[in-house]
Amino acid sequence: MKTDIQLQKDILDELAWDPAINATDVGVIVKDGVVTLTGHLTNYAEKYAAERAARRVSGVKALAVDIEVRLSPSYKRSDTDIAAAVKRAIDGNVAIPANGIQPMVEDGWITLSGEVEWDYQRKAAERSVRDLFGVVSVTNLVKIKPKVAPSDVEKSIHDALVRQAEQEAKQLQILVDGSRVTLRGKVHSWTELRAVQAAAWAAPGVETVVNELKVEPLIAALLPAADLVRTQRQAGVAATSANRRSSLQNRFSSMSKHHHVKTL
């Protein structure tokens, strides 16, 4: 299991490795596996990339992003210009239904509202505007129209998990309340967590996913196969040796009780 110092180093290395991020002004604080990103970047796209980079690192239990977006002069735009660019981006995306999204811009902060049928359409709208000049943040309030009964939603999510990761499906609890899905249980990595969450979002009619999953890496899974076999063999040898010593001691004890040596 990684120490906080090792985890901090791995995240800093990942940030430095990602070409989409200028990590010079980004700090990383780690306490008991909980990571906080601090500092400032020149645009929202970089901030989003930094968040994704941190999540890619194994051992991150939770993440807080406290990075300020300080737009460089070349990136600054008026809210009117940003709003016009947002409309063009949304209208030009074939994944987004016509008239399904209503954007608003205030001080470079984009808020998306409206209603669509699928989560991928909501995500497509956010992706379309995330990298625009002048954007400091994006809030996605787009809702998804309920289409099916809760029991059908639960079954479709469970079936998807069985197809993708049968073992994880057995360890999870899926609670459906209308268009709201709550996920509970344990997964072994952030990759598994994202896969489970994606399966929930892919179900028709899901508007909200409450993710209460816990990431708990398997110690055995972290060992190379050869090391794991060697460890098991060593444990077996140690147990066999202990049993032999115990058996010999019992035999000597028994002999001492039945055979007495006389001294003349």
Backbone as numpy.savetxt, mean C-alpha at the origin, in Angstrom:
# Nx Ny Nz CAx CAy CAz Cx Cy Cz
13.44 -8.05 9.79 12.60 -6.85 9.79 13.48 -5.60 9.79
13.12 -4.61 8.97 13.95 -3.42 8.84 13.88 -2.54 10.08
15.02 -1.92 10.40 15.02 -0.89 11.43 14.54 0.41 10.82
14.20 1.38 11.66 13.76 2.69 11.16 14.86 3.36 10.35
16.11 3.19 10.78 17.23 3.80 10.06 17.38 3.20 8.67
17.26 1.86 8.57 17.38 1.20 7.27 16.22 1.59 6.36
15.01 1.67 6.94 13.84 2.05 6.16 13.98 3.48 5.63
14.47 4.37 6.48 14.69 5.76 6.05 15.68 5.81 4.89
16.76 5.05 4.99 17.76 5.02 3.92 17.17 4.49 2.62
16.37 3.43 2.72 15.77 2.83 1.52 14.83 3.82 0.83
14.06 4.57 1.62 13.13 5.54 1.02 13.90 6.68 0.37
14.93 7.17 1.03 15.75 8.24 0.44 16.39 7.76 -0.86
16.85 6.52 -0.88 17.44 5.96 -2.10 16.39 5.84 -3.21
15.18 5.44 -2.85 14.11 5.31 -3.84 13.72 6.67 -4.41
13.65 7.67 -3.55 13.34 9.03 -4.01 14.42 9.55 -4.95
15.68 9.28 -4.60 16.79 9.74 -5.44 16.83 8.99 -6.77
16.38 7.74 -6.76 16.41 6.91 -7.97 15.33 7.30 -8.97
14.18 7.80 -8.49 13.05 8.13 -9.37 13.35 9.41 -10.15
13.40 9.35 -11.48 13.73 10.53 -12.28 12.65 11.60 -12.27
11.44 11.25 -11.80 10.34 12.22 -11.77 10.41 13.12 -10.54
11.40 12.88 -9.66 11.47 13.62 -8.39 12.83 14.27 -8.23
12.82 15.55 -7.88 14.05 16.22 -7.45 14.05 16.19 -5.92
14.71 15.16 -5.38 14.57 14.86 -3.95 15.48 15.69 -3.05
16.14 16.69 -3.59 17.08 17.48 -2.80 16.43 18.10 -1.57
15.19 18.57 -1.73 14.51 19.29 -0.65 13.43 18.45 0.03
13.56 17.13 -0.03 12.60 16.24 0.61 13.27 15.52 1.77
12.63 15.54 2.93 13.13 14.84 4.10 12.27 13.64 4.43
12.83 12.68 5.14 12.12 11.46 5.51 12.29 11.21 7.00
11.17 11.12 7.71 11.17 10.80 9.14 10.48 9.45 9.32
11.11 8.55 10.09 10.54 7.22 10.30 10.51 6.91 11.79
9.35 6.45 12.26 9.22 6.02 13.66 8.32 4.80 13.70
8.89 3.68 14.11 8.15 2.42 14.20 7.48 2.06 12.89
8.15 2.32 11.78 7.61 1.97 10.46 6.66 2.97 9.87
6.29 4.00 10.64 5.41 5.07 10.13 6.28 6.16 9.52
6.04 6.46 8.25 6.90 7.36 7.49 6.21 8.70 7.26
6.97 9.79 7.44 6.49 11.13 7.13 7.45 11.77 6.13
6.90 12.23 5.01 7.69 12.95 4.02 7.54 14.45 4.28
8.64 15.16 4.36 8.62 16.60 4.63 9.38 17.34 3.53
9.34 18.68 3.62 10.10 19.50 2.67 9.20 20.17 1.66
9.75 20.47 0.49 8.96 21.15 -0.55 9.43 20.72 -1.93
8.50 20.80 -2.90 8.78 20.48 -4.29 8.18 21.56 -5.18
8.55 21.54 -6.46 8.16 22.66 -7.33 6.82 22.46 -8.04
6.23 21.26 -7.95 4.92 21.05 -8.58 4.22 19.84 -7.96
2.92 19.75 -8.20 2.12 18.69 -7.59 2.47 17.32 -8.14
2.84 17.25 -9.41 3.21 15.96 -10.01 4.38 15.34 -9.27
5.35 16.16 -8.88 6.49 15.65 -8.11 6.05 15.15 -6.73
5.15 15.88 -6.10 4.67 15.48 -4.78 3.97 14.12 -4.86
3.16 13.95 -5.88 2.45 12.68 -6.05 3.45 11.55 -6.33
4.46 11.84 -7.15 5.49 10.84 -7.45 6.27 10.45 -6.20
6.53 11.42 -5.31 7.24 11.14 -4.07 6.42 10.21 -3.17
5.12 10.45 -3.12 4.24 9.59 -2.33 4.27 8.15 -2.85
4.18 8.00 -4.16 4.19 6.66 -4.75 5.54 5.97 -4.53
6.63 6.74 -4.61 7.96 6.17 -4.40 8.09 5.62 -2.98
7.60 6.37 -2.00 7.68 5.91 -0.61 6.86 4.64 -0.40
5.71 4.57 -1.03 4.85 3.39 -0.87 5.45 2.14 -1.51
6.32 2.34 -2.47 6.95 1.18 -3.12 7.94 0.46 -2.21
8.45 1.13 -1.21 9.50 0.57 -0.36 8.91 -0.43 0.64
9.49 -1.59 0.69 9.04 -2.62 1.63 9.31 -2.19 3.07
8.32 -2.43 3.95 8.48 -2.11 5.36 7.71 -0.89 5.82
7.13 -0.13 4.88 6.35 1.06 5.24 4.99 0.62 5.75
4.70 0.93 7.02 3.42 0.55 7.63 2.35 1.61 7.41
2.74 2.87 7.41 1.81 3.98 7.18 2.60 5.16 6.64
1.91 6.04 5.92 2.61 7.15 5.27 1.84 8.45 5.44
2.56 9.49 5.86 2.01 10.85 5.93 2.83 11.74 5.00
2.16 12.52 4.17 2.85 13.38 3.21 2.67 14.84 3.63
3.75 15.43 4.12 3.73 16.81 4.59 4.66 17.66 3.72
4.53 17.48 2.41 5.37 18.20 1.45 4.60 19.40 0.90
5.23 20.55 0.93 4.61 21.77 0.41 4.97 21.93 -1.07
3.99 22.32 -1.87 4.24 22.60 -3.29 4.53 24.09 -3.44
5.76 24.41 -3.82 6.16 25.80 -4.08 6.40 25.95 -5.57
5.43 26.48 -6.25 5.52 26.59 -7.70 6.65 27.51 -8.12
7.45 27.04 -9.05 8.47 27.92 -9.63 7.77 28.90 -10.57
8.38 30.06 -10.84 7.74 31.06 -11.70 7.27 30.51 -13.04
8.01 29.58 -13.60 7.64 29.04 -14.92 6.40 28.15 -14.86
6.04 27.65 -13.66 4.89 26.78 -13.51 3.61 27.52 -13.11
3.73 28.76 -12.70 2.57 29.49 -12.17 1.58 29.84 -13.28
0.28 29.71 -12.96 -0.80 30.06 -13.87 -1.94 30.66 -13.05
-2.77 31.47 -13.67 -3.96 31.99 -13.00 -4.99 30.88 -12.89
-5.93 31.03 -11.94 -6.97 30.02 -11.78 -7.81 29.88 -13.05
-8.02 30.99 -13.74 -8.79 30.95 -14.99 -8.08 30.10 -16.04
-6.77 30.28 -16.17 -6.01 29.49 -17.13 -5.99 28.01 -16.74
-5.87 27.75 -15.44 -5.87 26.36 -14.97 -7.22 25.70 -15.24
-8.31 26.43 -14.96 -9.66 25.89 -15.18 -9.88 25.55 -16.65
-9.39 26.41 -17.53 -9.53 26.15 -18.97 -8.73 24.91 -19.37
-7.53 24.77 -18.80 -6.70 23.60 -19.11 -7.33 22.32 -18.57
-7.95 22.41 -17.40 -8.63 21.26 -16.80 -9.78 20.80 -17.69
-10.57 21.75 -18.17 -11.70 21.40 -19.03 -11.23 20.71 -20.31
-10.16 21.24 -20.90 -9.65 20.62 -22.13 -9.14 19.20 -21.86
-8.46 19.03 -20.72 -7.91 17.71 -20.39 -9.02 16.68 -20.17
-10.08 17.08 -19.48 -11.19 16.16 -19.21 -11.97 15.87 -20.48
-12.26 16.90 -21.25 -13.02 16.71 -22.49 -12.25 15.86 -23.50
-10.93 15.89 -23.42 -10.11 15.14 -24.37 -9.78 13.73 -23.94
-10.32 13.29 -22.82 -10.03 11.94 -22.31 -11.22 11.02 -22.60
-11.01 10.00 -23.43 -12.10 9.13 -23.84 -12.62 8.26 -22.69
-11.85 8.13 -21.61 -12.28 7.30 -20.48 -13.28 8.02 -19.59
-13.43 9.33 -19.79 -14.30 10.13 -18.92 -15.60 10.44 -19.65
-16.76 10.10 -19.07 -18.04 10.37 -19.74 -18.28 11.87 -19.89
-18.88 12.25 -21.00 -19.17 13.66 -21.27 -20.08 14.23 -20.19
-19.74 15.41 -19.72 -20.53 16.13 -18.71 -20.62 15.40 -17.37
-19.73 14.44 -17.14 -19.78 13.71 -15.88 -18.99 14.37 -14.76
-18.05 15.26 -15.11 -17.16 15.88 -14.13 -17.32 17.39 -14.13
-17.43 17.97 -12.93 -17.48 19.43 -12.79 -16.26 19.89 -11.97
-15.28 20.51 -12.62 -14.07 20.95 -11.90 -14.21 22.37 -11.34
-13.48 22.64 -10.27 -13.39 23.98 -9.70 -11.93 24.22 -9.31
-11.45 25.45 -9.51 -10.06 25.78 -9.20 -10.02 26.99 -8.27
-9.26 26.87 -7.19 -9.08 27.99 -6.25 -7.64 27.98 -5.76
-6.92 29.05 -6.07 -5.51 29.18 -5.68 -4.67 27.98 -6.13
-4.96 27.50 -7.32 -4.21 26.38 -7.86 -4.67 25.01 -7.38
-5.64 24.99 -6.49 -6.16 23.73 -5.93 -7.39 23.31 -6.73
-7.32 22.15 -7.38 -8.42 21.64 -8.21 -9.32 20.73 -7.38
-10.62 20.97 -7.45 -11.61 20.09 -6.83 -12.49 19.53 -7.93
-12.56 18.21 -8.01 -13.38 17.54 -9.01 -14.64 17.00 -8.35
-15.79 17.29 -8.91 -17.06 16.75 -8.42 -17.84 16.21 -9.61
-18.96 15.56 -9.32 -19.76 14.97 -10.38 -20.10 13.53 -10.07
-20.53 12.80 -11.07 -20.96 11.41 -10.88 -20.63 10.58 -12.12
-20.01 9.43 -11.91 -19.68 8.51 -13.00 -20.11 7.10 -12.61
-19.97 6.16 -13.53 -20.44 4.80 -13.26 -19.35 3.89 -12.70
-18.08 4.23 -12.97 -16.99 3.34 -12.58 -15.87 4.12 -11.91
-15.13 3.41 -11.03 -14.01 4.04 -10.35 -12.89 4.41 -11.32
-12.67 3.60 -12.36 -11.58 3.92 -13.30 -11.84 5.25 -14.00
-13.12 5.62 -14.17 -13.45 6.92 -14.77 -13.11 8.06 -13.81
-13.37 7.85 -12.55 -13.02 8.85 -11.54 -11.50 9.04 -11.48
-10.77 7.93 -11.50 -9.31 8.02 -11.47 -8.75 8.66 -12.73
-9.38 8.37 -13.87 -8.92 8.95 -15.13 -9.03 10.47 -15.10
-10.10 10.98 -14.48 -10.27 12.43 -14.37 -9.15 13.04 -13.55
-8.79 12.40 -12.44 -7.72 12.93 -11.60 -6.37 12.88 -12.31
-6.11 11.77 -12.99 -4.84 11.66 -13.72 -4.73 12.72 -14.82
-5.85 13.07 -15.41 -5.84 14.03 -16.52 -5.39 15.42 -16.09
-5.64 15.78 -14.83 -5.37 17.15 -14.38 -4.19 17.25 -13.44
-3.67 16.13 -12.99 -2.62 16.13 -11.96 -1.34 16.83 -12.41
-1.00 16.69 -13.69 0.29 17.18 -14.17 0.21 18.54 -14.87
-0.90 19.22 -14.74 -1.05 20.51 -15.42 -0.23 21.60 -14.73
0.20 22.58 -15.50 0.91 23.73 -14.95 0.03 24.47 -13.94
0.64 24.92 -12.83 -0.06 25.74 -11.86 -0.81 24.99 -10.78
-0.89 23.66 -10.88 -1.65 22.87 -9.92 -0.82 22.63 -8.66
-1.42 22.89 -7.49 -0.74 22.64 -6.22 -1.32 21.44 -5.49
-2.57 21.07 -5.81 -3.19 19.90 -5.20 -4.46 19.54 -5.96
-4.92 18.30 -5.76 -6.15 17.83 -6.41 -6.99 17.09 -5.37
-8.27 17.48 -5.26 -9.22 16.78 -4.41 -10.28 16.15 -5.30
-10.44 14.84 -5.19 -11.37 14.12 -6.05 -12.62 13.76 -5.26
-13.71 14.49 -5.53 -14.99 14.25 -4.85 -16.02 13.61 -5.78
-15.56 13.10 -6.90 -16.47 12.48 -7.87 -17.10 11.23 -7.25
-18.41 11.10 -7.39 -19.14 9.96 -6.83 -19.42 8.92 -7.90
-19.68 7.71 -7.44 -20.00 6.60 -8.34 -21.46 6.20 -8.13
-22.17 6.05 -9.23 -23.59 5.70 -9.16 -23.75 4.26 -8.69
-24.54 4.03 -7.63 -24.79 2.65 -7.19 -25.56 1.89 -8.28
-25.15 0.62 -8.54 -25.79 -0.13 -9.61 -26.31 -1.50 -9.18
-25.73 -2.07 -8.15 -26.10 -3.45 -7.81 -26.33 -3.59 -6.31
-26.85 -4.73 -5.92 -27.12 -5.01 -4.51 -25.81 -5.26 -3.76
-25.78 -4.94 -2.45 -24.56 -5.15 -1.65 -24.03 -6.58 -1.72
-24.94 -7.57 -1.72 -24.49 -8.97 -1.77 -23.75 -9.26 -3.08
-24.21 -8.65 -4.17 -23.54 -8.83 -5.46 -22.17 -8.17 -5.46
-22.07 -7.01 -4.80 -20.78 -6.31 -4.71 -19.79 -7.17 -3.94
-20.21 -7.70 -2.80 -19.32 -8.53 -1.98 -18.85 -9.76 -2.75
-19.77 -10.39 -3.46 -19.41 -11.60 -4.22 -18.44 -11.27 -5.35
-18.67 -10.16 -6.05 -17.79 -9.81 -7.17 -16.38 -9.49 -6.68
-16.27 -8.84 -5.51 -14.95 -8.54 -4.94 -14.25 -9.83 -4.52
-14.99 -10.70 -3.83 -14.40 -11.96 -3.36 -13.95 -12.82 -4.54
-14.77 -12.89 -5.59 -14.42 -13.68 -6.76 -13.15 -13.14 -7.43
-13.04 -11.81 -7.48 -11.85 -11.19 -8.08 -10.60 -11.53 -7.27
-10.73 -11.50 -5.93 -9.59 -11.81 -5.07 -9.18 -13.27 -5.22
-10.14 -14.16 -5.34 -9.83 -15.58 -5.52 -9.07 -15.79 -6.82
-9.49 -15.08 -7.88 -8.80 -15.21 -9.16 -7.37 -14.69 -9.08
-7.17 -13.61 -8.32 -5.87 -12.94 -8.31 -4.95 -13.43 -7.20
-5.51 -13.71 -6.03 -4.68 -14.10 -4.88 -5.55 -14.88 -3.91
-5.69 -16.17 -4.16 -6.61 -16.99 -3.39 -6.28 -17.01 -1.90
-4.99 -17.04 -1.57 -4.58 -17.10 -0.17 -5.02 -15.85 0.58
-4.84 -14.68 -0.06 -5.22 -13.43 0.58 -6.74 -13.35 0.77
-7.49 -13.90 -0.19 -8.94 -13.85 -0.12 -9.47 -14.55 1.12
-8.78 -15.63 1.55 -9.22 -16.39 2.71 -8.99 -15.63 4.01
-8.09 -14.67 4.01 -7.71 -13.99 5.24 -8.37 -12.62 5.39
-9.27 -12.28 4.49 -9.85 -10.94 4.49 -11.33 -10.98 4.84
-11.77 -9.86 5.39 -13.19 -9.66 5.68 -13.68 -8.50 4.84
-14.75 -8.73 4.09 -15.31 -7.70 3.20 -16.69 -7.32 3.72
-16.86 -6.07 4.10 -18.13 -5.58 4.61 -18.70 -4.57 3.62
-19.94 -4.77 3.21 -20.57 -3.89 2.23 -21.78 -3.21 2.86
-21.80 -1.89 2.79 -22.93 -1.09 3.28 -23.32 -0.13 2.17
-24.30 -0.53 1.36 -24.67 0.28 0.20 -23.54 0.30 -0.81
-23.03 1.49 -1.09 -21.91 1.63 -2.03 -20.58 1.76 -1.30
-20.59 1.52 0.01 -19.39 1.64 0.83 -18.85 0.25 1.17
-17.57 0.02 0.90 -16.93 -1.26 1.17 -15.82 -1.07 2.20
-15.82 -1.90 3.23 -14.77 -1.87 4.25 -13.96 -3.16 4.15
-12.64 -3.01 4.06 -11.73 -4.15 3.97 -10.99 -4.32 5.29
-11.01 -5.52 5.84 -10.31 -5.80 7.09 -9.52 -7.10 6.95
-8.45 -7.20 7.73 -7.62 -8.39 7.70 -6.15 -8.03 7.55
-5.36 -9.03 7.17 -3.91 -8.84 7.06 -3.42 -9.22 5.66
-2.47 -8.44 5.17 -1.78 -8.76 3.92 -0.28 -8.74 4.21
0.51 -9.22 3.26 1.94 -9.39 3.51 2.81 -8.29 2.92
2.21 -7.39 2.12 3.01 -6.32 1.52 2.08 -5.22 1.02
2.68 -4.06 0.70 1.90 -2.97 0.11 1.38 -3.36 -1.26
2.11 -4.22 -1.98 1.66 -4.67 -3.29 0.36 -5.46 -3.16
0.29 -6.35 -2.17 -0.93 -7.10 -1.93 -2.05 -6.18 -1.49
-1.73 -5.21 -0.65 -2.74 -4.26 -0.18 -3.36 -3.52 -1.35
-2.50 -3.04 -2.27 -3.02 -2.31 -3.43 -3.85 -3.22 -4.34
-3.46 -4.49 -4.45 -4.21 -5.42 -5.29 -5.61 -5.66 -4.72
-5.69 -5.83 -3.40 -6.99 -6.04 -2.75 -7.85 -4.79 -2.90
-7.25 -3.63 -2.68 -7.99 -2.38 -2.79 -8.49 -2.16 -4.22
-7.64 -2.49 -5.20 -8.04 -2.33 -6.60 -9.20 -3.26 -6.95
-9.19 -4.47 -6.40 -10.29 -5.40 -6.64 -11.60 -4.86 -6.08
-11.53 -4.21 -4.92 -12.73 -3.61 -4.32 -13.25 -2.46 -5.17
-12.34 -1.59 -5.63 -12.75 -0.45 -6.44 -13.31 -0.89 -7.79
-12.87 -2.03 -8.30 -13.31 -2.48 -9.62 -14.74 -3.01 -9.62
-15.29 -3.28 -8.44 -16.66 -3.79 -8.36 -17.65 -2.69 -8.76
-18.66 -3.02 -9.54 -19.63 -2.00 -9.97 -20.41 -1.43 -8.79
-20.58 -0.12 -8.78 -21.38 0.54 -7.76 -20.64 0.93 -6.51
-19.36 0.60 -6.41 -18.58 0.95 -5.21 -18.18 2.42 -5.28
-18.58 3.17 -4.26 -18.29 4.61 -4.22 -17.20 4.94 -3.21
-17.13 4.16 -2.13 -16.15 4.41 -1.07 -15.53 3.09 -0.63
-14.21 3.08 -0.50 -13.51 1.92 0.04 -12.76 2.35 1.30
-13.14 1.78 2.43 -12.46 2.04 3.70 -11.44 0.92 3.90
-10.18 1.28 3.85 -9.11 0.29 3.91 -8.56 0.18 5.33
-8.95 -0.88 6.03 -8.46 -1.14 7.38 -7.49 -2.34 7.39
-6.92 -2.63 6.24 -5.98 -3.74 6.14 -4.67 -3.42 6.85
-4.06 -4.43 7.43 -2.77 -4.28 8.09 -1.70 -5.01 7.28
-0.55 -4.36 7.13 0.57 -4.96 6.41 1.49 -5.63 7.43
1.56 -6.95 7.37 2.42 -7.71 8.28 3.24 -8.70 7.46
4.49 -8.36 7.12 5.32 -9.26 6.30 5.55 -10.59 7.00
5.57 -11.66 6.22 5.89 -12.98 6.76 7.40 -13.11 6.91
7.85 -13.46 8.12 9.29 -13.61 8.35 9.85 -14.71 7.45
9.12 -15.81 7.34 9.61 -16.92 6.51 9.72 -16.51 5.06
8.79 -15.66 4.60 8.82 -15.24 3.21 10.01 -14.35 2.92
10.56 -13.73 3.96 11.70 -12.85 3.76 13.01 -13.62 3.65
13.02 -14.92 4.07 14.24 -15.72 4.00 14.37 -16.37 2.63
15.58 -16.40 2.06 15.79 -17.17 0.83 15.45 -18.63 1.09
15.04 -19.33 0.06 14.61 -20.73 0.21 15.70 -21.58 0.84
16.95 -21.40 0.39 18.05 -22.21 0.93 18.24 -21.96 2.41
18.14 -20.68 2.83 18.30 -20.35 4.24 17.19 -20.96 5.07
15.98 -20.94 4.52 14.84 -21.48 5.24 15.01 -22.98 5.45
15.43 -23.71 4.40 15.65 -25.15 4.52 16.76 -25.45 5.50
17.86 -24.65 5.42 18.99 -24.86 6.32 18.56 -24.62 7.77
17.75 -23.59 8.00 17.27 -23.30 9.36 16.42 -24.44 9.89
15.56 -24.99 9.03 14.71 -26.10 9.45 15.55 -27.34 9.77
16.59 -27.60 8.94 17.46 -28.76 9.19 18.21 -28.61 10.50
18.72 -27.38 10.74 19.46 -27.14 11.98 18.57 -27.35 13.19
17.32 -26.90 13.08 16.39 -27.09 14.18 16.13 -28.58 14.41
16.02 -29.35 13.29 15.80 -30.78 13.41 16.97 -31.50 14.04
18.20 -31.13 13.63 19.41 -31.73 14.19 19.51 -31.44 15.68
19.22 -30.18 16.06 19.30 -29.80 17.47 18.30 -30.60 18.30
17.10 -30.79 17.76 16.09 -31.55 18.48 16.50 -33.01 18.63
17.08 -33.60 17.56 17.52 -34.99 17.60 18.63 -35.19 18.64
19.60 -34.26 18.66 20.70 -34.33 19.62 20.19 -34.25 21.05
19.24 -33.36 21.28 18.68 -33.21 22.62 17.97 -34.49 23.05
17.25 -35.13 22.13 16.55 -36.37 22.45 17.54 -37.49 22.78
18.65 -37.55 22.04 19.65 -38.58 22.30 20.29 -38.39 23.67
20.64 -37.16 24.02 21.23 -36.88 25.33 20.28 -37.27 26.44
19.01 -36.94 26.25 18.01 -37.27 27.27 17.89 -38.78 27.44
17.93 -39.52 26.32 17.81 -40.98 26.36 18.99 -41.61 27.09
20.21 -41.13 26.81 21.41 -41.65 27.46 21.38 -41.40 28.96
20.94 -40.19 29.33 20.87 -39.86 30.75 19.89 -40.78 31.48
18.78 -41.08 30.84 17.79 -41.96 31.45 18.34 -43.38 31.63
19.12 -43.84 30.64 19.69 -45.19 30.72 20.71 -45.28 31.86
21.61 -44.29 31.96 22.59 -44.29 33.05 21.92 -44.22 34.42
20.86 -43.43 34.49 20.14 -43.30 35.76 19.53 -44.63 36.17
18.98 -45.33 35.17 18.36 -46.63 35.44 19.39 -47.66 35.89
20.57 -47.65 35.25 21.64 -48.58 35.62 22.14 -48.32 37.04
22.19 -47.07 37.42 22.68 -46.71 38.75 21.77 -47.24 39.84
20.48 -47.30 39.55 19.52 -47.74 40.55 19.58 -49.26 40.76
19.91 -50.02 39.71 19.86 -51.49 39.79 21.21 -52.14 40.04
22.31 -51.44 39.90 23.64 -52.00 40.08 24.43 -51.15 41.06
24.75 -51.69 42.25 25.49 -50.96 43.27 26.91 -51.50 43.36
27.88 -50.68 43.46 29.28 -51.09 43.57 29.67 -51.12 45.04
30.19 -52.27 45.51 30.60 -52.42 46.90 32.07 -52.09 47.05
32.38 -51.41 48.12 33.77 -51.04 48.40 34.29 -51.86 49.57
35.39 -52.53 49.37 35.96 -53.37 50.43 36.89 -52.55 51.28
